[in-house]
Short mmCIF file of C-alpha atoms in Angstrom, two decimals:
data_model
loop_
_atom_site.label_atom_id
_atom_site.label_comp_id
_atom_site.label_asym_id
_atom_site.label_seq_id
_atom_site.Cartn_x
_atom_site.Cartn_y
_atom_site.Cartn_z
CA MET J 1272 33.81 -6.60 109.65
CA SER J 1273 36.69 -5.33 111.39
CA GLU J 1274 36.94 -6.40 115.72
CA LYS J 1275 36.90 -3.75 117.87
CA ILE J 1276 39.98 -2.70 119.65
CA ILE J 1277 39.68 -1.38 123.17
CA TYR J 1278 42.29 1.66 122.72
CA PHE J 1279 43.87 0.96 126.56
CA SER J 1280 47.03 2.92 125.59
CA LYS J 1281 45.31 6.26 126.04
CA LEU J 1282 45.26 5.19 130.02
CA ARG J 1283 48.30 4.50 129.94
CA ILE J 1284 49.60 7.79 131.86
CA PRO J 1285 46.80 7.85 134.33
CA SER J 1286 47.29 3.86 134.89
CA ILE J 1287 50.58 4.60 136.02
CA VAL J 1288 49.84 7.98 137.80
CA LEU J 1289 47.17 6.24 139.72
CA SER J 1290 49.61 3.50 140.49
CA PHE J 1291 52.39 5.97 142.42
CA LEU J 1292 49.57 6.98 144.72
CA MET J 1293 48.34 3.43 145.35
CA ILE J 1294 52.13 3.07 145.88
CA PHE J 1295 52.68 6.07 148.09
CA ALA J 1296 49.26 5.40 149.85
CA GLY J 1297 50.78 2.04 150.91
CA ILE J 1298 53.55 3.92 152.24
CA GLY J 1299 51.33 6.21 154.53
CA GLY J 1300 49.45 3.21 155.58
CA ILE J 1301 52.44 1.21 156.65
CA ILE J 1302 54.18 4.58 158.54
CA TYR J 1303 50.96 5.70 160.21
CA HIS J 1304 50.26 1.76 161.76
CA GLY J 1305 54.15 2.29 162.80
CA GLY J 1306 55.54 -0.67 160.65
CA PHE J 1307 54.16 -4.78 159.38
CA ASN J 1308 52.72 -6.87 161.54
CA LEU J 1309 55.64 -9.30 161.75
CA GLY J 1310 55.55 -12.71 162.30
CA ILE J 1311 57.73 -14.85 164.76
CA ASP J 1312 58.98 -15.50 161.56
CA PHE J 1313 60.71 -12.27 161.08
CA SER J 1314 61.06 -11.08 164.71
CA SER J 1315 62.13 -13.24 167.57
CA GLY J 1316 59.57 -14.51 170.08
CA LEU J 1317 57.01 -16.86 170.89
CA SER J 1318 53.97 -18.90 168.96
CA MET J 1319 51.80 -21.07 170.83
CA ARG J 1320 48.67 -22.84 169.34
CA ALA J 1321 46.22 -23.58 172.41
CA GLN J 1322 42.40 -24.86 172.72
CA ILE J 1323 40.72 -24.40 175.09
CA ALA J 1324 37.88 -27.49 176.01
CA GLU J 1325 36.60 -29.05 179.00
CA SER J 1326 38.65 -31.97 180.26
CA VAL J 1327 36.51 -35.39 180.49
CA LEU J 1328 39.27 -38.41 181.07
CA LYS J 1329 42.64 -38.58 182.99
CA ILE J 1330 44.36 -41.88 181.97
CA SER J 1331 47.88 -43.01 183.57
CA TYR J 1332 49.28 -46.59 184.00
CA LYS J 1333 50.31 -47.98 186.78
CA GLY J 1334 52.00 -51.39 185.39
CA ASP J 1335 55.48 -52.31 184.80
CA ASP J 1336 55.06 -51.87 180.73
CA ARG J 1337 54.88 -49.31 178.57
CA VAL J 1338 52.24 -48.35 177.46
CA ILE J 1339 52.05 -44.81 174.03
CA LEU J 1340 48.68 -43.68 173.62
CA ASN J 1341 47.39 -41.55 170.33
CA VAL J 1342 44.21 -40.11 169.73
CA LYS J 1343 43.46 -39.14 165.82
CA GLU J 1344 41.05 -38.76 163.73
CA ASN J 1345 37.71 -41.15 164.96
CA LEU J 1346 40.87 -43.68 166.90
CA LEU J 1347 41.86 -44.21 170.01
CA GLN J 1348 45.03 -46.54 170.00
CA LEU J 1349 47.23 -47.99 172.86
CA THR J 1350 50.24 -50.01 172.32
CA ILE J 1351 51.45 -52.25 174.74
CA LEU J 1352 55.30 -52.54 175.01
CA GLY J 1353 55.78 -56.08 177.29
CA ASN J 1354 59.32 -57.96 177.70
CA GLY J 1355 61.66 -54.53 177.18
CA GLY J 1356 59.90 -53.80 173.61
CA LEU J 1357 59.85 -57.57 172.48
CA ASN J 1358 55.98 -57.65 173.02
CA ARG J 1359 53.90 -55.59 171.15
CA GLU J 1360 50.18 -55.38 171.27
CA GLU J 1361 48.13 -53.04 170.17
CA LYS J 1362 44.20 -51.84 171.26
CA THR J 1363 42.25 -49.93 168.76
CA PHE J 1364 38.75 -48.20 169.48
CA ILE J 1365 36.91 -46.46 167.55
CA LEU J 1366 35.28 -43.44 169.45
CA SER J 1367 32.00 -43.80 166.94
CA ASP J 1368 31.31 -46.98 168.49
CA TYR J 1369 30.59 -45.59 172.00
CA ASN J 1370 27.68 -43.82 172.57
CA THR J 1371 29.24 -42.09 175.84
CA ILE J 1372 32.64 -41.03 177.42
CA SER J 1373 31.73 -43.48 180.14
CA ASP J 1374 31.06 -46.68 177.76
CA LEU J 1375 34.64 -45.88 176.82
CA VAL J 1376 35.93 -45.75 180.41
CA SER J 1377 34.46 -48.89 180.92
CA GLU J 1378 36.55 -50.61 178.43
CA LEU J 1379 39.96 -49.03 178.98
CA SER J 1380 39.77 -49.72 182.66
CA ALA J 1381 39.25 -53.71 181.23
CA ILE J 1382 43.18 -53.57 180.53
CA ASP J 1383 45.81 -54.44 183.05
CA GLY J 1384 47.78 -51.25 184.89
CA ILE J 1385 45.10 -48.91 183.03
CA VAL J 1386 43.43 -46.34 185.63
CA VAL J 1387 40.87 -43.98 183.81
CA GLU J 1388 39.36 -40.49 185.88
CA GLU J 1389 36.57 -39.27 184.61
CA THR J 1390 37.10 -35.31 185.07
CA GLY J 1391 34.05 -33.85 182.91
CA ASN J 1392 30.91 -34.71 181.70
CA ASN J 1393 31.27 -38.20 181.01
CA GLN J 1394 27.79 -38.61 178.73
CA LEU J 1395 29.00 -36.91 176.00
CA ALA J 1396 29.50 -38.81 173.02
CA ALA J 1397 33.23 -40.46 172.81
CA SER J 1398 33.65 -39.19 169.35
CA LEU J 1399 33.61 -35.76 170.62
CA LEU J 1400 36.72 -36.05 171.78
CA ILE J 1401 40.28 -33.99 171.10
CA GLY J 1402 42.87 -35.67 169.17
CA LEU J 1403 46.32 -35.56 170.33
CA ASN J 1404 48.13 -36.68 166.94
CA TYR J 1405 50.85 -37.60 168.53
CA ALA J 1406 52.15 -40.71 170.60
CA THR J 1407 52.41 -39.88 175.12
CA ASP J 1408 54.17 -42.36 177.29
CA LEU J 1409 51.71 -42.91 179.78
CA LYS J 1410 54.36 -44.17 181.59
CA ASP J 1411 56.04 -40.88 181.99
CA ASN J 1412 52.98 -38.69 181.48
CA ASP J 1413 49.25 -38.90 182.65
CA VAL J 1414 47.25 -37.81 179.49
CA ILE J 1415 44.55 -35.62 179.72
CA LEU J 1416 41.79 -36.00 177.24
CA ASN J 1417 39.03 -33.07 176.12
CA CYS J 1418 35.94 -32.76 174.30
CA VAL J 1419 35.00 -31.02 171.66
CA ASN J 1420 32.65 -27.57 173.33
CA ILE J 1421 29.08 -28.46 171.84
CA ASN J 1422 27.79 -25.73 173.73
CA GLN J 1423 27.60 -22.38 171.72
CA ASP J 1424 26.51 -20.10 175.14
CA LYS J 1425 30.28 -21.34 176.29
CA TYR J 1426 32.14 -20.47 173.52
CA VAL J 1427 35.07 -18.23 174.29
CA ASP J 1428 35.48 -15.37 172.13
CA ILE J 1429 38.73 -14.21 170.89
CA ALA J 1430 38.26 -11.01 172.18
CA ASP J 1431 38.01 -12.99 175.89
CA VAL J 1432 41.55 -14.24 175.06
CA ARG J 1433 42.57 -10.98 173.81
CA SER J 1434 40.97 -9.65 177.07
CA THR J 1435 42.59 -11.79 179.39
CA LEU J 1436 46.27 -11.93 178.24
CA SER J 1437 46.36 -8.14 178.26
CA GLU J 1438 48.14 -8.24 181.43
CA LEU J 1439 51.09 -9.75 179.26
CA GLY J 1440 52.07 -7.00 177.51
CA SER J 1441 51.51 -6.80 173.57
CA VAL J 1442 50.28 -10.14 172.69
CA LYS J 1443 48.79 -11.09 169.28
CA ILE J 1444 45.57 -13.28 169.42
CA GLN J 1445 44.46 -14.90 166.05
CA THR J 1446 41.48 -17.53 165.84
CA VAL J 1447 41.64 -20.80 163.76
CA GLY J 1448 39.16 -22.60 161.85
CA LYS J 1449 36.06 -23.11 163.15
CA ALA J 1450 34.17 -21.50 166.47
CA ILE J 1451 33.35 -24.80 167.89
CA ASN J 1452 37.29 -25.64 167.76
CA GLN J 1453 38.11 -23.18 169.95
CA GLU J 1454 41.68 -22.40 169.10
CA PHE J 1455 44.02 -19.77 169.17
CA ILE J 1456 47.23 -18.94 167.94
CA ILE J 1457 48.85 -17.10 170.73
CA GLY J 1458 52.17 -15.06 169.50
CA MET J 1459 54.46 -12.97 171.71
CA GLN J 1460 57.36 -10.86 170.56
CA ASN J 1461 61.07 -11.41 172.69
CA SER J 1462 61.56 -7.49 172.89
CA ASP J 1463 64.33 -7.69 175.44
CA ASN J 1464 66.05 -11.11 173.55
CA SER J 1465 66.67 -13.20 176.97
CA ASP J 1466 67.72 -16.66 176.61
CA ASP J 1467 64.55 -18.18 178.27
CA PHE J 1468 62.10 -16.40 176.91
CA SER J 1469 60.36 -19.45 175.75
CA ALA J 1470 59.89 -21.06 179.11
CA LYS J 1471 58.92 -18.26 180.82
CA ALA J 1472 56.33 -16.87 178.19
CA SER J 1473 54.57 -20.28 177.78
CA SER J 1474 54.81 -20.44 181.50
CA GLU J 1475 52.96 -17.15 181.69
CA ILE J 1476 50.61 -17.90 179.46
CA MET J 1477 49.84 -20.96 180.62
CA LYS J 1478 49.20 -19.21 184.43
CA VAL J 1479 46.71 -16.48 182.77
CA LEU J 1480 44.86 -19.05 180.87
CA GLY J 1481 44.44 -22.33 183.64
CA LYS J 1482 43.00 -19.13 186.42
CA LYS J 1483 40.92 -18.13 184.32
CA TYR J 1484 39.91 -21.24 182.04
CA GLY J 1485 41.15 -24.15 184.41
CA THR J 1486 44.50 -25.65 183.41
CA ALA J 1487 42.62 -28.68 182.61
CA ASN J 1488 40.55 -27.06 179.93
CA ILE J 1489 43.87 -25.87 178.26
CA VAL J 1490 45.55 -27.72 175.64
CA ILE J 1491 48.76 -26.71 173.92
CA LYS J 1492 48.81 -28.36 170.49
CA GLN J 1493 51.94 -26.70 169.34
CA THR J 1494 54.71 -24.29 170.89
CA ASP J 1495 57.02 -22.65 168.48
CA TYR J 1496 59.78 -20.14 169.37
CA VAL J 1497 62.05 -17.94 167.03
CA GLY J 1498 65.16 -16.91 168.17
CA PRO J 1499 66.55 -13.05 167.04
CA GLN J 1500 69.63 -14.46 164.81
CA PHE J 1501 66.85 -16.70 162.67
CA SER J 1502 64.62 -14.19 162.44
CA GLN J 1503 67.32 -11.32 161.41
CA SER J 1504 68.69 -14.28 158.58
CA LEU J 1505 65.27 -15.29 157.57
CA GLY J 1506 64.20 -11.72 156.77
CA GLY J 1507 67.38 -11.49 154.98
CA HIS J 1508 67.20 -14.22 152.90
CA ALA J 1509 63.36 -13.20 151.66
CA LEU J 1510 64.68 -9.98 150.61
CA MET J 1511 67.45 -11.26 148.55
CA LEU J 1512 64.86 -14.29 147.30
CA VAL J 1513 62.43 -11.56 145.73
CA SER J 1514 65.43 -9.43 144.49
CA LEU J 1515 67.29 -12.53 142.89
CA THR J 1516 64.02 -13.39 140.89
CA LEU J 1517 63.13 -10.14 139.44
CA ILE J 1518 66.73 -10.79 138.41
CA PHE J 1519 66.15 -13.83 137.20
CA ILE J 1520 63.48 -12.64 135.60
CA LEU J 1521 65.06 -10.11 133.72
CA ILE J 1522 67.90 -12.21 131.74
CA TYR J 1523 64.63 -14.14 130.77
CA ILE J 1524 62.33 -11.80 129.37
CA TRP J 1525 65.62 -10.18 127.05
CA PHE J 1526 66.43 -13.33 126.00
CA ARG J 1527 63.22 -14.53 125.54
CA PHE J 1528 62.12 -11.02 124.00
CA LYS J 1529 64.47 -7.66 123.78
CA LEU J 1530 65.72 -5.34 126.30
CA PRO J 1531 62.64 -2.84 126.29
CA TYR J 1532 60.44 -5.73 127.01
CA ALA J 1533 62.01 -7.24 129.73
CA ILE J 1534 62.78 -3.31 131.56
CA SER J 1535 58.70 -3.33 130.84
CA SER J 1536 58.39 -6.60 132.83
CA VAL J 1537 60.33 -6.08 135.96
CA ALA J 1538 58.76 -3.01 135.99
CA SER J 1539 55.29 -4.51 135.97
CA LEU J 1540 56.36 -7.46 138.71
CA VAL J 1541 58.22 -4.70 141.08
CA TYR J 1542 55.24 -2.72 141.02
CA VAL J 1543 53.09 -6.20 141.71
CA ALA J 1544 55.57 -6.73 144.76
CA ILE J 1545 55.92 -3.05 145.73
CA PHE J 1546 51.34 -2.78 145.99
CA MET J 1547 51.55 -6.32 148.00
CA VAL J 1548 54.09 -5.17 150.17
CA GLY J 1549 51.54 -2.07 150.91
CA PHE J 1550 48.53 -3.47 151.05
CA VAL J 1551 50.16 -5.96 153.69
CA GLY J 1552 51.40 -3.40 155.54
CA VAL J 1553 48.06 -1.25 155.41
CA PHE J 1554 45.82 -4.05 156.74
CA GLN J 1555 48.35 -5.34 158.90
CA LEU J 1556 48.08 -8.98 158.13
CA GLU J 1557 51.21 -10.97 159.43
CA VAL J 1558 54.05 -10.99 157.28
CA ASN J 1559 55.42 -14.28 157.87
CA THR J 1560 56.96 -16.53 155.02
CA ALA J 1561 53.05 -17.58 153.60
CA THR J 1562 53.18 -14.23 152.96
CA ILE J 1563 56.63 -13.94 150.94
CA ALA J 1564 55.37 -17.00 149.36
CA ALA J 1565 52.43 -15.20 148.25
CA ILE J 1566 54.20 -12.21 146.87
CA LEU J 1567 56.66 -15.17 144.77
CA THR J 1568 53.68 -16.48 143.62
CA VAL J 1569 51.77 -13.87 143.05
CA VAL J 1570 54.75 -12.12 140.99
CA GLY J 1571 54.71 -15.46 138.77
CA TYR J 1572 51.50 -15.34 138.08
CA ALA J 1573 51.51 -11.58 136.57
CA LEU J 1574 54.34 -13.01 135.05
CA ASN J 1575 53.07 -15.27 132.51
CA ASP J 1576 50.07 -12.77 132.00
CA SER J 1577 52.82 -10.56 130.67
CA ILE J 1578 54.87 -12.69 128.46
CA VAL J 1579 51.08 -13.52 126.79
CA ILE J 1580 50.35 -10.33 125.99
CA PHE J 1581 53.75 -9.18 124.99
CA ASP J 1582 54.50 -12.46 123.19
CA ARG J 1583 50.89 -11.16 121.22
CA ILE J 1584 52.51 -7.76 120.52
CA ARG J 1585 55.80 -9.66 118.68
CA GLU J 1586 53.82 -11.27 116.82
CA ASN J 1587 51.59 -8.16 115.66
CA GLN J 1588 54.53 -6.07 114.93
CA GLY J 1589 55.98 -8.87 112.49
CA LEU J 1590 52.37 -8.61 111.01
CA LEU J 1591 50.85 -4.97 111.13
CA ARG J 1592 53.86 -2.57 109.87
CA GLU J 1593 51.92 -0.36 108.61
CA LYS J 1594 50.42 0.68 112.18
CA ASN J 1595 52.18 2.62 115.76
CA PHE J 1596 53.49 0.55 117.86
CA SER J 1597 50.56 2.29 120.51
CA ARG J 1598 48.13 0.93 118.00
CA ILE J 1599 49.83 -2.80 117.66
CA VAL J 1600 49.79 -2.87 122.12
CA ASP J 1601 46.37 -2.18 121.79
CA ILE J 1602 45.32 -4.49 119.50
CA SER J 1603 47.75 -7.09 121.10
CA VAL J 1604 45.87 -6.15 124.31
CA THR J 1605 42.18 -6.76 123.32
CA LYS J 1606 43.23 -10.06 121.68
CA SER J 1607 44.37 -11.50 124.59
CA LEU J 1608 41.74 -9.75 127.18
CA GLY J 1609 39.76 -12.80 126.80
CA ARG J 1610 42.44 -14.94 127.72
CA THR J 1611 43.32 -12.87 130.82
CA ILE J 1612 39.67 -12.38 132.58
CA ILE J 1613 39.06 -16.53 132.13
CA THR J 1614 42.57 -17.17 133.36
CA SER J 1615 42.39 -14.74 136.37
CA PHE J 1616 38.84 -15.56 136.95
CA SER J 1617 39.14 -18.77 137.58
CA THR J 1618 42.07 -18.96 139.39
CA ILE J 1619 40.44 -16.61 141.81
CA ILE J 1620 37.21 -19.35 142.48
CA ALA J 1621 39.52 -21.98 143.15
CA VAL J 1622 41.51 -19.54 146.23
CA ALA J 1623 38.52 -17.99 147.08
CA ALA J 1624 38.04 -21.74 147.90
CA ILE J 1625 41.01 -22.14 149.83
CA TYR J 1626 40.35 -18.88 151.30
CA ILE J 1627 36.64 -20.27 152.64
CA PHE J 1628 37.64 -23.47 153.60
CA ALA J 1629 40.63 -23.12 154.95
CA SER J 1630 42.28 -21.47 158.71
CA GLY J 1631 45.30 -19.70 160.00
CA MET J 1632 48.61 -19.39 157.36
CA ILE J 1633 46.61 -20.50 154.03
CA LYS J 1634 44.08 -18.19 155.12
CA ILE J 1635 45.87 -15.04 154.86
CA PHE J 1636 47.81 -16.33 151.89
CA ALA J 1637 45.12 -17.51 149.83
CA PHE J 1638 43.63 -13.66 150.74
CA ASN J 1639 47.09 -12.12 149.25
CA ILE J 1640 46.38 -14.12 146.16
CA ILE J 1641 43.27 -13.40 145.34
CA ILE J 1642 44.92 -9.25 145.99
CA GLY J 1643 47.70 -10.37 143.58
CA ILE J 1644 45.35 -11.96 141.47
CA ILE J 1645 43.73 -8.80 140.39
CA VAL J 1646 46.84 -6.57 140.58
CA GLY J 1647 48.53 -8.50 138.44
CA THR J 1648 45.83 -8.35 135.48
CA PHE J 1649 45.84 -4.28 136.37
CA SER J 1650 49.95 -4.29 135.71
CA SER J 1651 49.85 -6.57 132.56
CA ILE J 1652 47.71 -5.18 130.80
CA PHE J 1653 48.76 -0.70 131.93
CA VAL J 1654 51.65 -0.51 133.80
CA GLY J 1655 53.22 -3.55 131.33
CA SER J 1656 52.31 -2.00 128.55
CA GLY J 1657 52.63 1.34 129.14
CA VAL J 1658 56.09 1.29 129.75
CA LEU J 1659 56.88 -0.70 127.00
CA ILE J 1660 54.87 2.16 125.00
CA TRP J 1661 57.44 4.49 126.43
CA LEU J 1662 60.63 2.51 126.05
CA MET J 1663 59.69 1.69 122.05
CA ASN J 1664 59.20 5.95 121.48
CA ILE J 1665 62.72 6.65 123.20
CA ILE J 1666 63.96 3.45 120.91
CA ASN J 1667 62.55 5.18 118.02
CA LYS J 1668 63.89 8.37 119.15
CA ARG J 1669 60.56 9.72 119.10
CA GLY J 1670 60.45 13.78 121.48
CA LYS J 1671 57.01 12.54 122.40
CA PHE J 1672 54.38 9.61 122.81
CA TYR J 1673 52.78 8.75 119.39
CA ASP J 1674 49.63 10.92 118.85
CA LEU J 1675 46.79 7.88 118.48
CA GLU J 1676 44.15 10.40 116.47
CA LYS J 1677 46.76 10.59 113.67
CA LYS J 1678 45.18 9.58 110.08
CA SER J 1679 47.81 8.85 108.48
CA ASP J 1680 47.91 5.79 110.42
CA ASP J 1681 45.91 3.41 108.35
CA LYS J 1682 47.17 5.14 104.91
CA PRO J 1683 49.91 3.54 102.94
CA ARG J 1684 53.40 5.25 102.73
CA ILE J 1685 54.21 7.21 100.47
CA PRO J 1686 57.04 7.00 98.34
CA SER J 1687 60.12 9.12 97.84
CA GLY J 1688 61.87 10.03 94.89
CA SER J 1689 60.94 9.19 91.51
CA ASP J 1690 58.27 5.88 92.51
CA ALA J 1691 55.73 8.61 93.91
CA LYS J 1692 55.57 9.99 90.69
CA GLN J 1693 53.92 6.48 89.91
CA LEU J 1694 51.14 6.57 92.91
CA PRO J 1695 47.80 7.75 91.66
CA ALA J 1696 46.55 10.66 94.28
CA GLU J 1697 44.01 9.45 96.78
CA SER J 1698 41.75 11.16 95.22
CA GLU J 1699 42.09 9.83 92.04
CA VAL J 1700 41.55 6.16 93.85
CA ASP J 1701 38.53 7.10 95.54
CA GLU J 1702 37.09 8.33 92.38
CA ASP J 1703 38.25 4.87 90.45
CA LYS J 1704 36.04 2.99 92.71
CA ASP J 1705 33.03 4.63 91.67
CA LYS J 1706 33.56 3.84 88.18
CA PRO J 1707 32.66 0.27 85.88
CA GLN J 1708 34.98 -1.67 85.32
CA ALA J 1709 35.09 -1.72 81.93
CA THR J 1710 35.81 2.33 82.29
CA GLN J 1711 38.60 1.73 84.96
CA THR J 1712 40.30 -1.06 82.10
CA ALA J 1713 40.03 1.20 79.43
CA GLN J 1714 42.18 4.45 81.04
CA ALA J 1715 44.54 1.69 82.17
CA THR J 1716 45.24 0.69 79.07
CA GLN J 1717 45.77 3.89 77.92
CA SER J 1718 47.60 4.47 80.89
CA ASN J 1719 50.20 1.75 79.96
CA VAL J 1720 50.04 3.18 75.77
CA ARG J 1721 50.96 6.81 76.74
CA TRP J 1722 53.75 5.35 78.48
CA GLN J 1723 55.21 3.03 76.28
CA PRO J 1724 58.35 4.09 74.88
CA LYS J 1725 58.34 4.96 70.95
CA ARG J 1726 59.55 2.63 68.40
CA LYS J 1727 61.95 3.98 66.09
CA ARG J 1728 60.69 3.55 62.38
CA LYS J 1729 62.86 1.31 59.89
CA LYS J 1730 64.49 2.69 56.67
#
């Protein structure tokens, strides 16, 4: 029993038309929104990661030595450097061992020179202290420690932060992680390309947020600034990187298969890249280095899918010489369909886990990958194979596409010339199938006798 073949090639023209419509829709969406939502990687500006949390402790040092403070995960570490750094003493406090912040304060205050001032609710669990994740010298700075907000009624919403910073002009706000973290990424573009933009913008953001939520309750975890020259250079390098990737893929497929396969593969990958760019522009996802990484990852994934399908097509070209090329493509894609679906589905499950549990740039990266896998699978099956059929028809000097319904596809080729006389007609072959074996043998014997040359008689 022959296996069922799905005739994908019949849908190649509607699929390519649909592909162009989606590309035009993406271009229209980008124009409608006035361009891309560029991050500071590609537009000069400031990116600040801020956390709004209640301040509970203020720690300082009044002694002659140096004391380095760091809070990370469930640990509070104090490194005391005495006698010019020759004497080193480390004190580590496991926060979960203290029921309240007040108990922790008692332990810290017992160290010579350490001054601890309670600025908030000291009855909260010490394990709720927010980690600094970087070392701070208490000799030079007083350090304010904040506590995670566990009261959902006091959660700061992103809409509140956006409304508060609206007086500064066009400011982009993005939530980081879970709501309990109360962390936000605040972005401002350097529209006038001023040299002191970073310091000025940071001061204005802190001033506005401090006025609304209290300066001590604002924790600045990270500040990044990208200048105009660097952003332009990065954008040019990203475009060059994508172009070089497609060129090297073209050369690789050319050597691996043939030129029509290479052109078809690159056409499929170009469509994937253009679609992803349009998708990012239509939904106004932030364009940053993670976006470029996602597009290149999707291109690589689609390339792998195309190679698997093209390899099967090349193999079947030698095995199914009696079939036309469109039918060979249909058989090859059908044989590869199970592998394609399983691979794509399993990859989407893995990336979906990243999208659900991650935050920030990684979350956007995972979302782009999910969309890219779906589009890449579609492109490998329909766009790439459709372009390949079109190119092979041109190479074979056919003025139009193969007619997939031709009855001659499944019939043997009839030789020309004198060889044609030796082949029985189709009606004769069908009649012979219904005759008994003995009758067929007798007819074959008579036929052989009839065509034997006459022997000369000996005189």
